[in-house]
Each structure stands twice: as C-alpha cells, then as structure tokens.
Amino acid sequence: MRHDPAGASIVIMLRSLKLYGMANAVEDLVAQGAPAFEAATPMLSQLLKAEMAEREVRSIAYHTKVARFPAYKDLTGFDFASSEINEAKVRSYTGVSSSKTPRMSF
C-alpha cells in the first residue's frame, strides 16, 4: 500500500462532498498505484475544488433567500408625487437635496 498525499486529499474532498463510494474507489486506485489515476490527479483535484466552491455558493444563496433579508432600497426610485410624504423633509434627513443625485465615493 502506497501513501500518496494528493490521493489522500482527493479522498478527503470526496468524503466532504459525501461521495463515499468514489472515495473508496480512489483509495483502491491509490493502493494499486494506478498510473492513469496519478496522471488524472491534478485535474480531478481541480474539479473537486470547483464543485466544493459551487456548493458553497449555492448554500449561501439558499440561506440568504430563506432568511428573507429585506431588499436594499434607496430614494432615487421613490415617487414622492404620488404620496403624502414631504420630499424636502425626507431629503433633509438623508443629507441629499432633491437637485443632487447621490453618488458613491471611494
């Protein structure tokens, strides 16, 4: 039985993705010292890293949606004419006059 750090990292990634059958198959390939597997190790590692990143992005998007955070809104699209709200008073609270367009500064 051989010890291959790259193969071991692939096994760890497969298990973290809950692909246990594939992890067992990779362990067998590492133990056999299969040259085709050794040649494919860098590509397989990149694919697994991409899958882990994609799952993380999907997880964050799902949890953000489930949390129902309020959508960001600003005053640029608000129609003061159709409401009873005093535009000058609101703009004085925000520090933005009605003649100025708010800009972001970095």
CSV table of C-alpha atoms in Angstrom, one decimal:
chain,number,residue,atom,x,y,z
A,1,MET,CA,0.0,0.0,0.0
A,2,ARG,CA,1.4,3.4,-1.0
A,3,HIS,CA,0.9,6.7,0.7
A,4,ASP,CA,0.0,9.4,-1.8
A,5,PRO,CA,-0.7,12.9,-0.3
A,6,ALA,CA,-2.5,14.0,-3.5
A,7,GLY,CA,-4.7,10.9,-3.4
A,8,ALA,CA,-5.4,11.4,0.3
A,9,SER,CA,-6.5,15.0,-0.3
A,10,ILE,CA,-8.9,13.8,-3.1
A,11,VAL,CA,-10.3,11.2,-0.7
A,12,ILE,CA,-10.9,13.9,1.9
A,13,MET,CA,-12.6,16.1,-0.7
A,14,LEU,CA,-14.8,13.3,-1.9
A,15,ARG,CA,-15.9,12.4,1.7
A,16,SER,CA,-16.6,16.1,2.4
A,17,LEU,CA,-18.9,16.1,-0.7
A,18,LYS,CA,-20.5,12.9,0.7
A,19,LEU,CA,-19.3,10.8,-2.3
A,20,TYR,CA,-18.3,7.8,-0.2
A,21,GLY,CA,-18.3,5.2,-2.9
A,22,MET,CA,-16.0,7.3,-5.0
A,23,ALA,CA,-13.7,7.9,-2.0
A,24,ASN,CA,-13.4,4.2,-1.5
A,25,ALA,CA,-12.6,3.7,-5.2
A,26,VAL,CA,-9.9,6.3,-5.1
A,27,GLU,CA,-8.4,4.7,-2.0
A,28,ASP,CA,-8.2,1.4,-4.0
A,29,LEU,CA,-6.6,3.2,-7.0
A,30,VAL,CA,-4.0,4.9,-4.7
A,31,ALA,CA,-3.2,1.5,-3.2
A,32,GLN,CA,-2.8,-0.1,-6.6
A,33,GLY,CA,-0.6,2.8,-7.7
A,34,ALA,CA,-2.5,3.1,-11.0
A,35,PRO,CA,-0.5,5.3,-13.4
A,36,ALA,CA,-3.7,6.6,-15.1
A,37,PHE,CA,-5.1,7.8,-11.8
A,38,GLU,CA,-1.8,9.5,-10.9
A,39,ALA,CA,-1.9,11.4,-14.2
A,40,ALA,CA,-5.5,12.4,-13.6
A,41,THR,CA,-5.0,13.5,-10.0
A,42,PRO,CA,-4.4,17.3,-10.7
A,43,MET,CA,-7.4,17.5,-13.0
A,44,LEU,CA,-9.6,15.6,-10.5
A,45,SER,CA,-8.4,17.8,-7.7
A,46,GLN,CA,-9.4,21.0,-9.6
A,47,LEU,CA,-12.8,19.5,-10.5
A,48,LEU,CA,-13.5,18.7,-6.8
A,49,LYS,CA,-12.4,22.1,-5.7
A,50,ALA,CA,-14.7,23.7,-8.2
A,51,GLU,CA,-17.6,21.5,-7.1
A,52,MET,CA,-16.9,22.4,-3.4
A,53,ALA,CA,-16.9,26.1,-4.3
A,54,GLU,CA,-20.1,25.8,-6.3
A,55,ARG,CA,-21.9,24.0,-3.5
A,56,GLU,CA,-20.8,26.7,-1.1
A,57,VAL,CA,-22.1,29.5,-3.3
A,58,ARG,CA,-25.5,27.6,-3.7
A,59,SER,CA,-25.6,27.1,0.0
A,60,ILE,CA,-25.1,30.8,0.8
A,61,ALA,CA,-27.7,31.8,-1.9
A,62,TYR,CA,-30.2,29.4,-0.4
A,63,HIS,CA,-29.7,30.5,3.2
A,64,THR,CA,-29.8,34.2,2.1
A,65,LYS,CA,-33.1,33.5,0.4
A,66,VAL,CA,-34.6,31.6,3.3
A,67,ALA,CA,-33.5,34.3,5.7
A,68,ARG,CA,-35.7,36.8,3.8
A,69,PHE,CA,-33.4,39.7,4.2
A,70,PRO,CA,-35.1,42.9,3.1
A,71,ALA,CA,-34.2,44.2,-0.3
A,72,TYR,CA,-32.0,47.2,-0.5
A,73,LYS,CA,-34.0,50.3,-1.4
A,74,ASP,CA,-33.0,53.9,-1.9
A,75,LEU,CA,-34.8,57.2,-2.5
A,76,THR,CA,-33.9,57.5,-6.2
A,77,GLY,CA,-36.9,55.4,-7.3
A,78,PHE,CA,-39.4,56.6,-4.8
A,79,ASP,CA,-42.3,58.6,-6.2
A,80,PHE,CA,-42.9,61.5,-3.8
A,81,ALA,CA,-45.6,63.0,-6.1
A,82,SER,CA,-48.0,60.1,-5.5
A,83,SER,CA,-47.5,60.0,-1.7
A,84,GLU,CA,-48.3,62.3,1.1
A,85,ILE,CA,-44.6,62.3,2.3
A,86,ASN,CA,-42.8,65.6,2.3
A,87,GLU,CA,-39.9,65.2,0.0
A,88,ALA,CA,-37.9,68.1,1.3
A,89,LYS,CA,-38.1,66.8,4.9
A,90,VAL,CA,-37.1,63.3,3.9
A,91,ARG,CA,-34.1,64.6,1.9
A,92,SER,CA,-33.1,66.8,4.8
A,93,TYR,CA,-32.9,63.7,7.0
A,94,THR,CA,-30.7,61.9,4.5
A,95,GLY,CA,-28.5,64.9,3.7
A,96,VAL,CA,-29.3,64.6,-0.1
A,97,SER,CA,-31.0,67.5,-1.7
A,98,SER,CA,-33.6,66.9,-4.4
A,99,SER,CA,-31.4,68.6,-7.0
A,100,LYS,CA,-28.4,66.3,-6.3
A,101,THR,CA,-28.1,62.7,-7.4
A,102,PRO,CA,-26.5,60.6,-4.7
A,103,ARG,CA,-23.1,59.4,-5.6
A,104,MET,CA,-20.8,56.8,-4.1
A,105,SER,CA,-17.3,57.9,-3.2
A,106,PHE,CA,-14.4,55.5,-2.7
